[in-house]
């Protein structure tokens, strides 16, 4: 690969007008993880007429990887204007436009989603004494979210709620990495820390983790989705060779995917 790559690059340097050599140099640079070099070659090809639609798609993906969503959208839009029925280009364009509108912290949103899921767990899901359950019901505490915002003093001040019931409540919250009277920000951090200490869950949960929940780059996510993968378990059914044979997927993306799977205790097929 390196030898072929050097020859192609040499051919480009001798005659940059050779479109085929320039495209191959761009493609191989991308596959080798040399994204800046790949962008330079693809951008050179923008001066050629007519512009190869593959150049626009590949360059758009590279732009998205570095957060240049506006430039990526421009590339995809040109393809869509020329070929309105190109489903892939239309999807890429919609994705880039959505990226331009995202100003929220995705990591914080994931943490808050996880927190909300836990806080919505009904109190009736836990084994409590009849006294503790009746007291919580009369206090209109239906979920962990209702419970976590209360203080020990508030609970103990209620009639028939004593130290024994308080101990039961504390054990329930502790099992979820929570405690009474926690501010929201502290609860988010505590749940994250608790999840790390507890591991990622049983194997079935890990294998069923949705692709959208994995912290993958746009390029890697699109590749596994193109292979029909919906979960982390689906990804493990494919080999490195199969992934490398997909468009716009090179060694950098492969290492990224391996790292994400390794965090879940998973590997690609044959590894």
CSV table of C-alpha atoms in Angstrom, one decimal:
chain,number,residue,atom,x,y,z
A,1,UNK,CA,0.0,0.0,0.0
A,2,UNK,CA,2.7,2.5,1.0
A,3,UNK,CA,4.7,1.9,-2.2
A,4,UNK,CA,1.6,2.3,-4.4
A,5,UNK,CA,0.6,5.4,-2.5
A,6,UNK,CA,4.1,7.0,-3.0
A,7,UNK,CA,3.8,6.4,-6.7
A,8,UNK,CA,0.4,7.9,-6.9
A,9,UNK,CA,1.5,11.0,-4.9
A,10,UNK,CA,4.6,11.3,-7.1
A,11,UNK,CA,2.4,11.2,-10.2
A,12,UNK,CA,0.2,14.0,-8.7
A,13,UNK,CA,3.2,16.2,-8.0
A,14,UNK,CA,4.4,15.8,-11.6
A,15,UNK,CA,1.1,16.6,-13.1
A,16,UNK,CA,-1.7,17.8,-10.8
A,17,UNK,CA,-4.1,17.9,-13.7
A,18,UNK,CA,-4.2,14.1,-13.8
A,19,UNK,CA,-7.6,13.7,-12.2
A,20,UNK,CA,-7.4,9.9,-11.7
A,21,UNK,CA,-4.1,10.1,-9.9
A,22,UNK,CA,-5.3,13.0,-7.7
A,23,UNK,CA,-8.5,11.1,-6.7
A,24,UNK,CA,-6.6,8.0,-5.9
A,25,UNK,CA,-4.1,10.0,-3.8
A,26,UNK,CA,-7.0,11.5,-1.9
A,27,UNK,CA,-8.7,8.2,-1.4
A,28,UNK,CA,-5.5,6.4,-0.2
A,29,UNK,CA,-4.6,9.4,2.1
A,30,UNK,CA,-8.1,9.1,3.7
A,31,UNK,CA,-7.8,5.3,4.1
A,32,UNK,CA,-4.4,5.8,5.8
A,33,UNK,CA,-5.8,8.3,8.2
A,34,UNK,CA,-4.1,11.3,6.5
A,35,UNK,CA,-7.3,13.4,6.5
A,36,UNK,CA,-5.7,16.8,5.9
A,37,UNK,CA,-3.8,15.5,2.9
A,38,UNK,CA,-7.0,13.9,1.6
A,39,UNK,CA,-8.9,17.2,1.9
A,40,UNK,CA,-6.1,19.0,0.1
A,41,UNK,CA,-6.3,16.6,-2.9
A,42,UNK,CA,-10.1,16.6,-2.9
A,43,UNK,CA,-10.2,20.4,-2.8
A,44,UNK,CA,-7.8,20.5,-5.8
A,45,UNK,CA,-10.3,18.3,-7.7
A,46,UNK,CA,-13.0,21.0,-7.1
A,47,UNK,CA,-11.4,23.1,-9.7
A,48,UNK,CA,-11.9,20.3,-12.3
A,49,UNK,CA,-15.1,20.4,-14.5
A,50,UNK,CA,-17.3,18.6,-14.3
A,51,UNK,CA,-16.8,17.8,-10.5
A,52,UNK,CA,-16.9,14.1,-9.7
A,53,UNK,CA,-19.8,13.5,-7.3
A,54,UNK,CA,-17.6,11.1,-5.4
A,55,UNK,CA,-15.2,14.0,-4.6
A,56,UNK,CA,-18.1,16.0,-3.1
A,57,UNK,CA,-19.4,13.2,-1.0
A,58,UNK,CA,-16.0,12.2,0.3
A,59,UNK,CA,-14.9,15.8,1.0
A,60,UNK,CA,-18.2,16.4,2.7
A,61,UNK,CA,-17.6,13.5,5.1
A,62,UNK,CA,-14.2,14.8,5.9
A,63,UNK,CA,-15.6,18.3,6.6
A,64,UNK,CA,-18.2,16.9,8.9
A,65,UNK,CA,-15.5,15.0,10.9
A,66,UNK,CA,-13.8,18.3,11.8
A,67,UNK,CA,-17.1,20.1,12.5
A,68,UNK,CA,-17.3,22.1,9.2
A,69,UNK,CA,-21.0,21.2,8.8
A,70,UNK,CA,-21.7,24.2,6.6
A,71,UNK,CA,-19.0,23.3,4.1
A,72,UNK,CA,-20.2,19.6,4.2
A,73,UNK,CA,-23.8,20.7,3.5
A,74,UNK,CA,-22.6,22.7,0.5
A,75,UNK,CA,-20.9,19.7,-1.0
A,76,UNK,CA,-23.9,17.4,-0.5
A,77,UNK,CA,-26.3,20.1,-1.8
A,78,UNK,CA,-24.4,20.3,-5.1
A,79,UNK,CA,-24.9,16.5,-5.5
A,80,UNK,CA,-28.6,16.7,-4.6
A,81,UNK,CA,-29.2,19.5,-7.1
A,82,UNK,CA,-27.6,17.5,-9.9
A,83,UNK,CA,-29.1,14.2,-8.8
A,84,UNK,CA,-32.4,14.8,-6.8
A,85,UNK,CA,-33.0,11.1,-6.5
A,86,UNK,CA,-29.6,10.3,-4.8
A,87,UNK,CA,-30.9,9.0,-1.5
A,88,UNK,CA,-27.5,8.8,0.1
A,89,UNK,CA,-26.6,12.5,-0.7
A,90,UNK,CA,-30.0,13.6,0.6
A,91,UNK,CA,-29.5,11.8,3.9
A,92,UNK,CA,-26.0,13.2,4.2
A,93,UNK,CA,-27.3,16.7,3.5
A,94,UNK,CA,-30.0,16.4,6.2
A,95,UNK,CA,-27.4,15.1,8.7
A,96,UNK,CA,-25.1,18.0,8.0
A,97,UNK,CA,-27.9,20.5,8.3
A,98,UNK,CA,-28.9,19.0,11.6
A,99,UNK,CA,-25.3,19.3,12.8
A,100,UNK,CA,-25.4,23.0,12.0
A,101,UNK,CA,-28.3,23.4,14.4
A,102,UNK,CA,-26.8,21.4,17.3
A,103,UNK,CA,-25.7,23.8,20.0
A,104,UNK,CA,-26.4,21.5,23.0
A,105,UNK,CA,-23.9,19.4,24.9
A,106,UNK,CA,-24.5,15.8,23.6
A,107,UNK,CA,-22.6,14.3,26.4
A,108,UNK,CA,-24.6,16.2,29.0
A,109,UNK,CA,-27.8,15.2,27.2
A,110,UNK,CA,-26.9,11.5,27.4
A,111,UNK,CA,-26.1,11.8,31.1
A,112,UNK,CA,-29.5,13.6,31.7
A,113,UNK,CA,-31.3,10.9,29.8
A,114,UNK,CA,-29.7,8.2,31.9
A,115,UNK,CA,-30.6,10.2,35.0
A,116,UNK,CA,-34.2,10.6,34.0
A,117,UNK,CA,-34.6,6.9,33.2
A,118,UNK,CA,-33.5,6.1,36.8
A,119,UNK,CA,-35.5,8.9,38.4
A,120,UNK,CA,-38.6,7.6,36.6
A,121,UNK,CA,-38.4,4.2,38.3
A,122,UNK,CA,-41.5,3.7,40.5
A,123,UNK,CA,-41.1,3.3,44.2
A,124,UNK,CA,-43.4,0.2,43.9
A,125,UNK,CA,-40.6,-1.6,42.0
A,126,UNK,CA,-38.6,-1.9,45.2
A,127,UNK,CA,-39.2,-4.1,48.3
A,128,UNK,CA,-40.3,-1.8,51.1
A,129,UNK,CA,-42.1,-2.4,54.3
A,130,UNK,CA,-45.8,-1.6,54.4
A,131,UNK,CA,-45.2,1.3,56.7
A,132,UNK,CA,-42.6,2.9,54.5
A,133,UNK,CA,-44.6,2.4,51.4
A,134,UNK,CA,-47.8,3.9,52.9
A,135,UNK,CA,-45.9,6.9,54.2
A,136,UNK,CA,-44.3,7.6,50.8
A,137,UNK,CA,-47.7,7.2,49.1
A,138,UNK,CA,-49.3,9.7,51.4
A,139,UNK,CA,-46.5,12.1,50.8
A,140,UNK,CA,-47.1,11.7,47.1
A,141,UNK,CA,-43.7,10.2,46.5
A,142,UNK,CA,-44.2,7.9,43.5
A,143,UNK,CA,-40.8,7.7,41.9
A,144,UNK,CA,-37.1,7.8,42.8
A,145,UNK,CA,-37.1,11.3,41.3
A,146,UNK,CA,-39.7,12.4,43.8
A,147,UNK,CA,-37.7,10.8,46.6
A,148,UNK,CA,-34.2,12.0,45.8
A,149,UNK,CA,-35.2,15.7,46.1
A,150,UNK,CA,-36.5,15.2,49.7
A,151,UNK,CA,-34.2,15.6,52.7
A,152,UNK,CA,-33.9,13.3,55.8
A,153,UNK,CA,-35.5,15.9,57.9
A,154,UNK,CA,-38.6,16.1,55.6
A,155,UNK,CA,-39.1,12.4,55.7
A,156,UNK,CA,-38.6,12.0,59.5
A,157,UNK,CA,-41.0,14.9,60.2
A,158,UNK,CA,-43.8,12.9,58.6
A,159,UNK,CA,-46.1,10.9,61.0
A,160,UNK,CA,-45.1,7.2,61.4
A,161,UNK,CA,-41.9,7.6,59.3
A,162,UNK,CA,-39.0,6.6,61.6
A,163,UNK,CA,-35.4,5.6,61.4
A,164,UNK,CA,-36.1,2.1,60.2
A,165,UNK,CA,-38.1,3.4,57.2
A,166,UNK,CA,-35.3,6.0,56.6
A,167,UNK,CA,-32.7,3.2,56.4
A,168,UNK,CA,-34.8,1.3,53.9
A,169,UNK,CA,-35.0,4.4,51.7
A,170,UNK,CA,-31.3,5.1,51.9
A,171,UNK,CA,-30.4,1.6,50.8
A,172,UNK,CA,-32.6,1.9,47.7
A,173,UNK,CA,-31.0,5.2,46.7
A,174,UNK,CA,-27.5,3.9,47.4
A,175,UNK,CA,-28.1,0.9,45.0
A,176,UNK,CA,-28.6,3.5,42.3
A,177,UNK,CA,-25.7,5.8,43.3
A,178,UNK,CA,-28.1,8.4,44.8
A,179,UNK,CA,-28.9,9.9,48.2
A,180,UNK,CA,-31.5,12.1,49.7
A,181,UNK,CA,-31.3,15.8,49.1
A,182,UNK,CA,-29.0,15.6,46.1
A,183,UNK,CA,-28.8,18.6,43.7
A,184,UNK,CA,-29.4,17.6,40.1
A,185,UNK,CA,-25.9,18.2,38.8
A,186,UNK,CA,-24.4,16.1,41.7
A,187,UNK,CA,-27.0,13.3,40.9
A,188,UNK,CA,-25.8,13.2,37.3
A,189,UNK,CA,-22.2,12.9,38.3
A,190,UNK,CA,-23.0,10.3,40.9
A,191,UNK,CA,-24.9,8.1,38.5
A,192,UNK,CA,-22.1,8.3,36.0
A,193,UNK,CA,-19.5,7.3,38.7
A,194,UNK,CA,-21.8,4.5,39.9
A,195,UNK,CA,-22.2,3.1,36.4
A,196,UNK,CA,-18.5,3.0,35.9
A,197,UNK,CA,-17.9,1.2,39.2
A,198,UNK,CA,-20.7,-1.3,38.4
A,199,UNK,CA,-19.5,-2.0,34.9
A,200,UNK,CA,-21.5,-1.9,31.7
A,201,UNK,CA,-24.2,-4.5,32.8
A,202,UNK,CA,-24.7,-8.0,31.6
A,203,UNK,CA,-23.6,-9.3,28.2
A,204,UNK,CA,-27.1,-9.1,26.8
A,205,UNK,CA,-27.5,-5.4,27.7
A,206,UNK,CA,-24.1,-4.7,26.1
A,207,UNK,CA,-24.8,-6.5,22.9
A,208,UNK,CA,-28.2,-4.7,22.6
A,209,UNK,CA,-26.7,-1.3,23.1
A,210,UNK,CA,-28.1,0.9,20.2
A,211,UNK,CA,-25.6,2.3,17.7
A,212,UNK,CA,-26.8,5.8,18.4
A,213,UNK,CA,-25.7,5.4,22.0
A,214,UNK,CA,-22.1,4.6,21.0
A,215,UNK,CA,-19.8,7.6,20.8
A,216,UNK,CA,-18.8,7.1,17.2
A,217,UNK,CA,-17.8,9.7,14.6
A,218,UNK,CA,-20.1,10.4,11.7
A,219,UNK,CA,-18.0,8.4,9.4
A,220,UNK,CA,-17.8,5.3,11.5
A,221,UNK,CA,-21.5,5.4,12.4
A,222,UNK,CA,-22.6,5.7,8.8
A,223,UNK,CA,-20.4,2.7,7.9
A,224,UNK,CA,-21.9,0.3,10.4
A,225,UNK,CA,-25.4,1.6,9.6
A,226,UNK,CA,-24.8,0.9,5.9
A,227,UNK,CA,-23.9,-2.7,6.9
A,228,UNK,CA,-27.4,-2.9,8.6
A,229,UNK,CA,-26.0,-2.7,12.2
A,230,UNK,CA,-28.5,-1.5,14.8
A,231,UNK,CA,-26.7,-2.6,17.9
A,232,UNK,CA,-23.2,-3.1,19.2
A,233,UNK,CA,-23.7,-6.8,18.9
A,234,UNK,CA,-24.5,-6.4,15.2
A,235,UNK,CA,-21.1,-4.7,14.7
A,236,UNK,CA,-19.3,-7.7,16.2
A,237,UNK,CA,-20.6,-9.9,13.4
A,238,UNK,CA,-18.4,-8.0,10.9
A,239,UNK,CA,-14.6,-8.3,10.4
A,240,UNK,CA,-12.0,-5.6,10.0
A,241,UNK,CA,-11.5,-6.6,6.4
A,242,UNK,CA,-15.2,-6.2,5.7
A,243,UNK,CA,-15.3,-2.8,7.3
A,244,UNK,CA,-12.2,-1.6,5.4
A,245,UNK,CA,-13.9,-2.5,2.2
A,246,UNK,CA,-16.6,0.1,2.9
A,247,UNK,CA,-16.4,3.6,1.3
A,248,UNK,CA,-14.8,6.3,3.4
A,249,UNK,CA,-13.7,3.8,6.1
A,250,UNK,CA,-10.0,3.6,6.8
A,251,UNK,CA,-7.6,2.6,9.5
A,252,UNK,CA,-8.4,5.6,11.7
A,253,UNK,CA,-12.1,4.7,11.7
A,254,UNK,CA,-11.2,1.1,12.3
A,255,UNK,CA,-9.2,1.9,15.4
A,256,UNK,CA,-11.9,4.2,16.6
A,257,UNK,CA,-14.5,1.4,16.3
A,258,UNK,CA,-12.2,-1.1,18.0
A,259,UNK,CA,-11.7,1.3,20.9
A,260,UNK,CA,-15.4,1.9,21.4
A,261,UNK,CA,-16.1,-1.9,21.3
A,262,UNK,CA,-13.2,-2.6,23.7
A,263,UNK,CA,-14.9,-0.2,26.3
A,264,UNK,CA,-17.9,-2.6,26.1
A,265,UNK,CA,-15.7,-5.7,26.3
A,266,UNK,CA,-16.5,-6.6,22.7
A,267,UNK,CA,-14.4,-7.3,19.6
A,268,UNK,CA,-14.8,-7.4,15.8
A,269,UNK,CA,-15.4,-10.8,14.2
A,270,UNK,CA,-12.2,-12.9,14.1
A,271,UNK,CA,-10.3,-10.8,16.7
